[in-house]
Amino acid sequence: MKKKFRKAKHIEYIYERINELHADIFHSALEIVNCERDLFIGDYMREELGVKIALYRKYNRRLRLLEL
């Protein structure tokens, strides 16, 4: 019983984190598109966006495995 509760709580946490990352990725992408053509800032923001996307994919995979 306790294990199911802990698993459900973990699934809920990952789901919340995925939603936060999704919103963060959207806003970061908008910033990149709307910022002036400053290459240094754009490159840094793109790297940061790549990390967020990788985390998003990782959490999505983990969530799918937990929901099986």
Tab-separated table of C-alpha atoms in Angstrom:
chain	number	residue	atom	x	y	z
A	1	MET	CA	0.000	0.000	0.000
A	2	LYS	CA	2.742	2.437	0.967
A	3	LYS	CA	4.677	1.667	-2.216
A	4	LYS	CA	1.682	2.550	-4.426
A	5	PHE	CA	1.218	5.830	-2.593
A	6	ARG	CA	4.893	6.710	-3.028
A	7	LYS	CA	4.772	5.790	-6.718
A	8	ALA	CA	1.657	7.915	-7.262
A	9	LYS	CA	3.298	10.829	-5.501
A	10	HIS	CA	6.413	10.439	-7.668
A	11	ILE	CA	4.311	10.323	-10.834
A	12	GLU	CA	2.541	13.494	-9.728
A	13	TYR	CA	5.885	15.217	-9.092
A	14	ILE	CA	7.255	14.247	-12.513
A	15	TYR	CA	4.034	15.370	-14.207
A	16	GLU	CA	4.281	18.780	-12.495
A	17	ARG	CA	7.943	19.087	-13.412
A	18	ILE	CA	7.168	18.251	-17.067
A	19	ASN	CA	4.506	20.965	-17.156
A	20	GLU	CA	6.933	23.493	-15.634
A	21	LEU	CA	9.604	22.569	-18.163
A	22	HIS	CA	7.104	22.806	-21.026
A	23	ALA	CA	6.136	26.334	-20.013
A	24	ASP	CA	9.773	27.290	-19.463
A	25	ILE	CA	10.775	25.935	-22.884
A	26	PHE	CA	7.966	27.899	-24.522
A	27	HIS	CA	8.956	31.155	-22.834
A	28	SER	CA	12.659	30.619	-23.541
A	29	ALA	CA	11.933	29.977	-27.206
A	30	LEU	CA	9.879	33.159	-27.375
A	31	GLU	CA	12.739	35.115	-25.810
A	32	ILE	CA	15.204	33.719	-28.336
A	33	VAL	CA	12.937	34.649	-31.229
A	34	ASN	CA	12.143	38.114	-29.872
A	35	CYS	CA	15.632	39.088	-28.698
A	36	GLU	CA	17.819	41.235	-30.852
A	37	ARG	CA	20.348	39.433	-32.988
A	38	ASP	CA	23.025	39.420	-30.268
A	39	LEU	CA	24.881	36.211	-31.095
A	40	PHE	CA	26.497	35.644	-27.699
A	41	ILE	CA	23.242	35.876	-25.770
A	42	GLY	CA	21.406	33.878	-28.422
A	43	ASP	CA	23.957	31.059	-28.311
A	44	TYR	CA	23.832	30.900	-24.524
A	45	MET	CA	20.039	30.872	-24.546
A	46	ARG	CA	20.003	28.133	-27.190
A	47	GLU	CA	22.346	25.986	-25.091
A	48	GLU	CA	20.104	26.501	-22.069
A	49	LEU	CA	17.057	25.633	-24.158
A	50	GLY	CA	18.758	22.436	-25.345
A	51	VAL	CA	19.333	21.370	-21.741
A	52	LYS	CA	15.690	22.041	-20.872
A	53	ILE	CA	14.504	20.028	-23.869
A	54	ALA	CA	16.779	17.125	-22.906
A	55	LEU	CA	15.350	17.178	-19.363
A	56	TYR	CA	11.823	17.311	-20.765
A	57	ARG	CA	12.490	14.190	-22.860
A	58	LYS	CA	14.123	12.418	-19.917
A	59	TYR	CA	11.180	13.108	-17.600
A	60	ASN	CA	8.690	12.097	-20.290
A	61	ARG	CA	10.432	8.737	-20.725
A	62	ARG	CA	10.553	8.207	-16.980
A	63	LEU	CA	6.858	9.073	-16.642
A	64	ARG	CA	5.863	6.619	-19.372
A	65	LEU	CA	7.826	3.855	-17.650
A	66	LEU	CA	6.257	4.600	-14.276
A	67	GLU	CA	2.734	4.607	-15.675
A	68	LEU	CA	3.071	1.087	-17.088
